[in-house]
Amino acid sequence: MSKRLTKAVIPAAGLGTRFLPATKAMPKEMLPVVDKPAIQYVVEEAVRNDLTDVLMITGRNKNALENHFDNVPELESALEEKGDQTRLLTVTKSADLADMHYVRQGAPRGLGHAVLRSRMHVGDNPFAVLLGDDLVDERDDVLGPMIAAHAKHGATVIALMEVPSDLTDHYGIATVEDIGEGDIVRIVDLVEKPNPEDAPSNLAVLGRYVLEPAIYDILETTEPGKGNEIQLTDALRRMAHENIAGGVYGFIFRGRRYDTGDKLDYIKAIVRLALQREDLGPMLEQWLDVESHRRK
Ligand code: G1P
């Protein structure tokens, strides 16, 4: 019987170069998606899945992240005095969400290295990793089925999604085996960001992982790979090949996901989420309609 999952690790040390100059003095994780920073959606997703112990792997210039998940007494008392309970709640919500912890990555040596920095905090427990650039629509559950598969098999589970064949060089790509469990498959092989002509499939690794702690020993000896960085994909590949701690399973996610690290997808995420909102949706929809006719 595997231990209960309570810990989430969120790597947030990236430089956000794709969004310069917006990210020159502000962490990319703080870019708003409608009116909430992108990172808050990810922490909320962890908490929805009972992962209330959250460790963020940060770096220099990331203080805004810690501030966002903390109280701001002067702002709270100002809103309190005004009797603005609605806004007060939005301000205190992020501070009350989870039990937040932070550790710095030190040097940008890759996702595998960032995850290894969580070892002291996580110890000998299974844990989830959520990548901040991947925003999963609240209506579509990705971690739930992964946590269930982890409980059933007592082994590591990663999320997969189908991507267009010409985009394989943006993702870790998996070779999988059907085990008669529908969208839960067995991972046979993994390769980080192959060129389309070398890709074994179009099943990409999406930034959600439920990991057995055995991954740490593997990461300790994982040599830098693609981009001269220590890749989590390479460590998972070894786990799968050598069947370490039960090997690796995959959950094929078919819901909505946005890459907020990509400009076009970031804009799409904002439009999609705003369309669902009662206060913005109807007016935005009308405007989009007029705008699309105007441009024809
Ligand atoms: C990382 C992983 C990659 C995965 C991707 C998902 O890449 O290395 O395997 O497919 O996240 O978003 P990054 O996007 O950080 O370069």
JSON list of N, CA and C in Angstrom, two decimals, residues 146-189:
[
{"chain": "A", "resi": 146, "resn": "MET", "atom": "N", "xyz": [-4.83, 10.37, -12.20]},
{"chain": "A", "resi": 146, "resn": "MET", "atom": "CA", "xyz": [-3.42, 10.00, -11.99]},
{"chain": "A", "resi": 146, "resn": "MET", "atom": "C", "xyz": [-3.21, 9.49, -10.56]},
{"chain": "A", "resi": 147, "resn": "ILE", "atom": "N", "xyz": [-3.84, 10.18, -9.62]},
{"chain": "A", "resi": 147, "resn": "ILE", "atom": "CA", "xyz": [-3.70, 9.79, -8.21]},
{"chain": "A", "resi": 147, "resn": "ILE", "atom": "C", "xyz": [-4.34, 8.42, -7.99]},
{"chain": "A", "resi": 148, "resn": "ALA", "atom": "N", "xyz": [-5.47, 8.19, -8.66]},
{"chain": "A", "resi": 148, "resn": "ALA", "atom": "CA", "xyz": [-6.14, 6.88, -8.55]},
{"chain": "A", "resi": 148, "resn": "ALA", "atom": "C", "xyz": [-5.25, 5.78, -9.13]},
{"chain": "A", "resi": 149, "resn": "ALA", "atom": "N", "xyz": [-4.61, 6.05, -10.28]},
{"chain": "A", "resi": 149, "resn": "ALA", "atom": "CA", "xyz": [-3.75, 5.05, -10.91]},
{"chain": "A", "resi": 149, "resn": "ALA", "atom": "C", "xyz": [-2.50, 4.80, -10.05]},
{"chain": "A", "resi": 150, "resn": "HIS", "atom": "N", "xyz": [-2.03, 5.85, -9.41]},
{"chain": "A", "resi": 150, "resn": "HIS", "atom": "CA", "xyz": [-0.87, 5.69, -8.51]},
{"chain": "A", "resi": 150, "resn": "HIS", "atom": "C", "xyz": [-1.24, 4.80, -7.32]},
{"chain": "A", "resi": 151, "resn": "ALA", "atom": "N", "xyz": [-2.43, 5.01, -6.78]},
{"chain": "A", "resi": 151, "resn": "ALA", "atom": "CA", "xyz": [-2.88, 4.20, -5.64]},
{"chain": "A", "resi": 151, "resn": "ALA", "atom": "C", "xyz": [-3.05, 2.74, -6.07]},
{"chain": "A", "resi": 152, "resn": "LYS", "atom": "N", "xyz": [-3.55, 2.54, -7.27]},
{"chain": "A", "resi": 152, "resn": "LYS", "atom": "CA", "xyz": [-3.80, 1.17, -7.76]},
{"chain": "A", "resi": 152, "resn": "LYS", "atom": "C", "xyz": [-2.50, 0.42, -8.04]},
{"chain": "A", "resi": 153, "resn": "HIS", "atom": "N", "xyz": [-1.58, 1.08, -8.73]},
{"chain": "A", "resi": 153, "resn": "HIS", "atom": "CA", "xyz": [-0.36, 0.38, -9.17]},
{"chain": "A", "resi": 153, "resn": "HIS", "atom": "C", "xyz": [0.82, 0.60, -8.23]},
{"chain": "A", "resi": 154, "resn": "GLY", "atom": "N", "xyz": [0.71, 1.56, -7.33]},
{"chain": "A", "resi": 154, "resn": "GLY", "atom": "CA", "xyz": [1.82, 1.85, -6.41]},
{"chain": "A", "resi": 154, "resn": "GLY", "atom": "C", "xyz": [3.07, 2.27, -7.16]},
{"chain": "A", "resi": 155, "resn": "ALA", "atom": "N", "xyz": [2.88, 2.95, -8.30]},
{"chain": "A", "resi": 155, "resn": "ALA", "atom": "CA", "xyz": [4.03, 3.33, -9.13]},
{"chain": "A", "resi": 155, "resn": "ALA", "atom": "C", "xyz": [3.81, 4.73, -9.69]},
{"chain": "A", "resi": 156, "resn": "THR", "atom": "N", "xyz": [4.87, 5.26, -10.25]},
{"chain": "A", "resi": 156, "resn": "THR", "atom": "CA", "xyz": [4.86, 6.60, -10.86]},
{"chain": "A", "resi": 156, "resn": "THR", "atom": "C", "xyz": [3.86, 6.68, -12.03]},
{"chain": "A", "resi": 157, "resn": "VAL", "atom": "N", "xyz": [3.17, 7.82, -12.11]},
{"chain": "A", "resi": 157, "resn": "VAL", "atom": "CA", "xyz": [2.21, 8.05, -13.20]},
{"chain": "A", "resi": 157, "resn": "VAL", "atom": "C", "xyz": [2.48, 9.44, -13.78]},
{"chain": "A", "resi": 158, "resn": "ILE", "atom": "N", "xyz": [2.57, 9.53, -15.10]},
{"chain": "A", "resi": 158, "resn": "ILE", "atom": "CA", "xyz": [2.74, 10.84, -15.72]},
{"chain": "A", "resi": 158, "resn": "ILE", "atom": "C", "xyz": [1.57, 11.12, -16.66]},
{"chain": "A", "resi": 159, "resn": "ALA", "atom": "N", "xyz": [1.30, 12.39, -16.88]},
{"chain": "A", "resi": 159, "resn": "ALA", "atom": "CA", "xyz": [0.19, 12.75, -17.77]},
{"chain": "A", "resi": 159, "resn": "ALA", "atom": "C", "xyz": [0.68, 12.87, -19.21]},
{"chain": "A", "resi": 160, "resn": "LEU", "atom": "N", "xyz": [-0.14, 12.39, -20.12]},
{"chain": "A", "resi": 160, "resn": "LEU", "atom": "CA", "xyz": [0.20, 12.46, -21.55]},
{"chain": "A", "resi": 160, "resn": "LEU", "atom": "C", "xyz": [-0.96, 13.11, -22.30]},
{"chain": "A", "resi": 161, "resn": "MET", "atom": "N", "xyz": [-0.65, 13.73, -23.42]},
{"chain": "A", "resi": 161, "resn": "MET", "atom": "CA", "xyz": [-1.72, 14.23, -24.29]},
{"chain": "A", "resi": 161, "resn": "MET", "atom": "C", "xyz": [-1.24, 14.15, -25.74]},
{"chain": "A", "resi": 162, "resn": "GLU", "atom": "N", "xyz": [-2.20, 14.00, -26.63]},
{"chain": "A", "resi": 162, "resn": "GLU", "atom": "CA", "xyz": [-1.83, 13.95, -28.05]},
{"chain": "A", "resi": 162, "resn": "GLU", "atom": "C", "xyz": [-1.54, 15.36, -28.53]},
{"chain": "A", "resi": 163, "resn": "VAL", "atom": "N", "xyz": [-0.44, 15.50, -29.28]},
{"chain": "A", "resi": 163, "resn": "VAL", "atom": "CA", "xyz": [-0.11, 16.82, -29.85]},
{"chain": "A", "resi": 163, "resn": "VAL", "atom": "C", "xyz": [0.09, 16.68, -31.35]},
{"chain": "A", "resi": 164, "resn": "PRO", "atom": "N", "xyz": [-0.05, 17.77, -32.12]},
{"chain": "A", "resi": 164, "resn": "PRO", "atom": "CA", "xyz": [0.23, 17.68, -33.56]},
{"chain": "A", "resi": 164, "resn": "PRO", "atom": "C", "xyz": [1.65, 17.16, -33.79]},
{"chain": "A", "resi": 165, "resn": "SER", "atom": "N", "xyz": [1.81, 16.31, -34.79]},
{"chain": "A", "resi": 165, "resn": "SER", "atom": "CA", "xyz": [3.10, 15.63, -35.01]},
{"chain": "A", "resi": 165, "resn": "SER", "atom": "C", "xyz": [4.26, 16.60, -35.25]},
{"chain": "A", "resi": 166, "resn": "ASP", "atom": "N", "xyz": [3.97, 17.81, -35.72]},
{"chain": "A", "resi": 166, "resn": "ASP", "atom": "CA", "xyz": [5.08, 18.73, -35.97]},
{"chain": "A", "resi": 166, "resn": "ASP", "atom": "C", "xyz": [5.52, 19.48, -34.72]},
{"chain": "A", "resi": 167, "resn": "LEU", "atom": "N", "xyz": [4.89, 19.18, -33.57]},
{"chain": "A", "resi": 167, "resn": "LEU", "atom": "CA", "xyz": [5.26, 19.89, -32.34]},
{"chain": "A", "resi": 167, "resn": "LEU", "atom": "C", "xyz": [6.01, 19.01, -31.33]},
{"chain": "A", "resi": 168, "resn": "THR", "atom": "N", "xyz": [6.45, 17.83, -31.78]},
{"chain": "A", "resi": 168, "resn": "THR", "atom": "CA", "xyz": [7.08, 16.91, -30.81]},
{"chain": "A", "resi": 168, "resn": "THR", "atom": "C", "xyz": [8.33, 17.51, -30.17]},
{"chain": "A", "resi": 169, "resn": "ASP", "atom": "N", "xyz": [8.97, 18.45, -30.86]},
{"chain": "A", "resi": 169, "resn": "ASP", "atom": "CA", "xyz": [10.21, 19.01, -30.30]},
{"chain": "A", "resi": 169, "resn": "ASP", "atom": "C", "xyz": [9.95, 20.04, -29.19]},
{"chain": "A", "resi": 170, "resn": "HIS", "atom": "N", "xyz": [8.68, 20.18, -28.78]},
{"chain": "A", "resi": 170, "resn": "HIS", "atom": "CA", "xyz": [8.36, 21.04, -27.63]},
{"chain": "A", "resi": 170, "resn": "HIS", "atom": "C", "xyz": [8.19, 20.22, -26.35]},
{"chain": "A", "resi": 171, "resn": "TYR", "atom": "N", "xyz": [8.14, 18.89, -26.48]},
{"chain": "A", "resi": 171, "resn": "TYR", "atom": "CA", "xyz": [7.72, 18.06, -25.35]},
{"chain": "A", "resi": 171, "resn": "TYR", "atom": "C", "xyz": [8.57, 16.80, -25.16]},
{"chain": "A", "resi": 172, "resn": "GLY", "atom": "N", "xyz": [8.40, 16.20, -23.98]},
{"chain": "A", "resi": 172, "resn": "GLY", "atom": "CA", "xyz": [8.85, 14.82, -23.80]},
{"chain": "A", "resi": 172, "resn": "GLY", "atom": "C", "xyz": [7.85, 13.95, -24.54]},
{"chain": "A", "resi": 173, "resn": "ILE", "atom": "N", "xyz": [8.34, 12.95, -25.28]},
{"chain": "A", "resi": 173, "resn": "ILE", "atom": "CA", "xyz": [7.44, 12.11, -26.09]},
{"chain": "A", "resi": 173, "resn": "ILE", "atom": "C", "xyz": [7.56, 10.65, -25.62]},
{"chain": "A", "resi": 174, "resn": "ALA", "atom": "N", "xyz": [6.39, 10.00, -25.49]},
{"chain": "A", "resi": 174, "resn": "ALA", "atom": "CA", "xyz": [6.35, 8.65, -24.91]},
{"chain": "A", "resi": 174, "resn": "ALA", "atom": "C", "xyz": [6.03, 7.57, -25.93]},
{"chain": "A", "resi": 175, "resn": "THR", "atom": "N", "xyz": [6.58, 6.38, -25.67]},
{"chain": "A", "resi": 175, "resn": "THR", "atom": "CA", "xyz": [6.14, 5.16, -26.35]},
{"chain": "A", "resi": 175, "resn": "THR", "atom": "C", "xyz": [5.38, 4.38, -25.28]},
{"chain": "A", "resi": 176, "resn": "VAL", "atom": "N", "xyz": [4.15, 3.98, -25.60]},
{"chain": "A", "resi": 176, "resn": "VAL", "atom": "CA", "xyz": [3.33, 3.35, -24.55]},
{"chain": "A", "resi": 176, "resn": "VAL", "atom": "C", "xyz": [2.82, 1.98, -24.97]},
{"chain": "A", "resi": 177, "resn": "GLU", "atom": "N", "xyz": [2.35, 1.25, -23.96]},
{"chain": "A", "resi": 177, "resn": "GLU", "atom": "CA", "xyz": [1.81, -0.10, -24.18]},
{"chain": "A", "resi": 177, "resn": "GLU", "atom": "C", "xyz": [0.42, -0.14, -23.58]},
{"chain": "A", "resi": 178, "resn": "ASP", "atom": "N", "xyz": [-0.51, -0.70, -24.31]},
{"chain": "A", "resi": 178, "resn": "ASP", "atom": "CA", "xyz": [-1.89, -0.84, -23.82]},
{"chain": "A", "resi": 178, "resn": "ASP", "atom": "C", "xyz": [-1.92, -1.92, -22.74]},
{"chain": "A", "resi": 179, "resn": "ILE", "atom": "N", "xyz": [-2.55, -1.63, -21.60]},
{"chain": "A", "resi": 179, "resn": "ILE", "atom": "CA", "xyz": [-2.64, -2.66, -20.55]},
{"chain": "A", "resi": 179, "resn": "ILE", "atom": "C", "xyz": [-4.10, -2.99, -20.27]},
{"chain": "A", "resi": 180, "resn": "GLY", "atom": "N", "xyz": [-4.97, -2.62, -21.19]},
{"chain": "A", "resi": 180, "resn": "GLY", "atom": "CA", "xyz": [-6.40, -2.93, -21.03]},
{"chain": "A", "resi": 180, "resn": "GLY", "atom": "C", "xyz": [-7.07, -2.09, -19.96]},
{"chain": "A", "resi": 181, "resn": "GLU", "atom": "N", "xyz": [-6.52, -0.91, -19.67]},
{"chain": "A", "resi": 181, "resn": "GLU", "atom": "CA", "xyz": [-7.13, -0.05, -18.65]},
{"chain": "A", "resi": 181, "resn": "GLU", "atom": "C", "xyz": [-7.54, 1.29, -19.24]},
{"chain": "A", "resi": 182, "resn": "GLY", "atom": "N", "xyz": [-7.96, 1.29, -20.48]},
{"chain": "A", "resi": 182, "resn": "GLY", "atom": "CA", "xyz": [-8.43, 2.53, -21.11]},
{"chain": "A", "resi": 182, "resn": "GLY", "atom": "C", "xyz": [-7.34, 3.55, -21.25]},
{"chain": "A", "resi": 183, "resn": "ASP", "atom": "N", "xyz": [-7.54, 4.71, -20.62]},
{"chain": "A", "resi": 183, "resn": "ASP", "atom": "CA", "xyz": [-6.57, 5.80, -20.76]},
{"chain": "A", "resi": 183, "resn": "ASP", "atom": "C", "xyz": [-5.34, 5.65, -19.86]},
{"chain": "A", "resi": 184, "resn": "ILE", "atom": "N", "xyz": [-5.29, 4.60, -19.06]},
{"chain": "A", "resi": 184, "resn": "ILE", "atom": "CA", "xyz": [-4.07, 4.33, -18.29]},
{"chain": "A", "resi": 184, "resn": "ILE", "atom": "C", "xyz": [-3.22, 3.33, -19.09]},
{"chain": "A", "resi": 185, "resn": "VAL", "atom": "N", "xyz": [-2.00, 3.75, -19.39]},
{"chain": "A", "resi": 185, "resn": "VAL", "atom": "CA", "xyz": [-1.12, 2.91, -20.21]},
{"chain": "A", "resi": 185, "resn": "VAL", "atom": "C", "xyz": [0.21, 2.72, -19.50]},
{"chain": "A", "resi": 186, "resn": "ARG", "atom": "N", "xyz": [1.00, 1.83, -20.01]},
{"chain": "A", "resi": 186, "resn": "ARG", "atom": "CA", "xyz": [2.32, 1.59, -19.45]},
{"chain": "A", "resi": 186, "resn": "ARG", "atom": "C", "xyz": [3.34, 2.33, -20.33]},
{"chain": "A", "resi": 187, "resn": "ILE", "atom": "N", "xyz": [4.28, 3.02, -19.69]},
{"chain": "A", "resi": 187, "resn": "ILE", "atom": "CA", "xyz": [5.30, 3.72, -20.46]},
{"chain": "A", "resi": 187, "resn": "ILE", "atom": "C", "xyz": [6.46, 2.77, -20.75]},
{"chain": "A", "resi": 188, "resn": "VAL", "atom": "N", "xyz": [6.78, 2.65, -22.03]},
{"chain": "A", "resi": 188, "resn": "VAL", "atom": "CA", "xyz": [7.87, 1.76, -22.43]},
{"chain": "A", "resi": 188, "resn": "VAL", "atom": "C", "xyz": [9.15, 2.58, -22.64]},
{"chain": "A", "resi": 189, "resn": "ASP", "atom": "N", "xyz": [8.97, 3.79, -23.19]},
{"chain": "A", "resi": 189, "resn": "ASP", "atom": "CA", "xyz": [10.14, 4.61, -23.48]},
{"chain": "A", "resi": 189, "resn": "ASP", "atom": "C", "xyz": [9.74, 6.09, -23.47]}
]
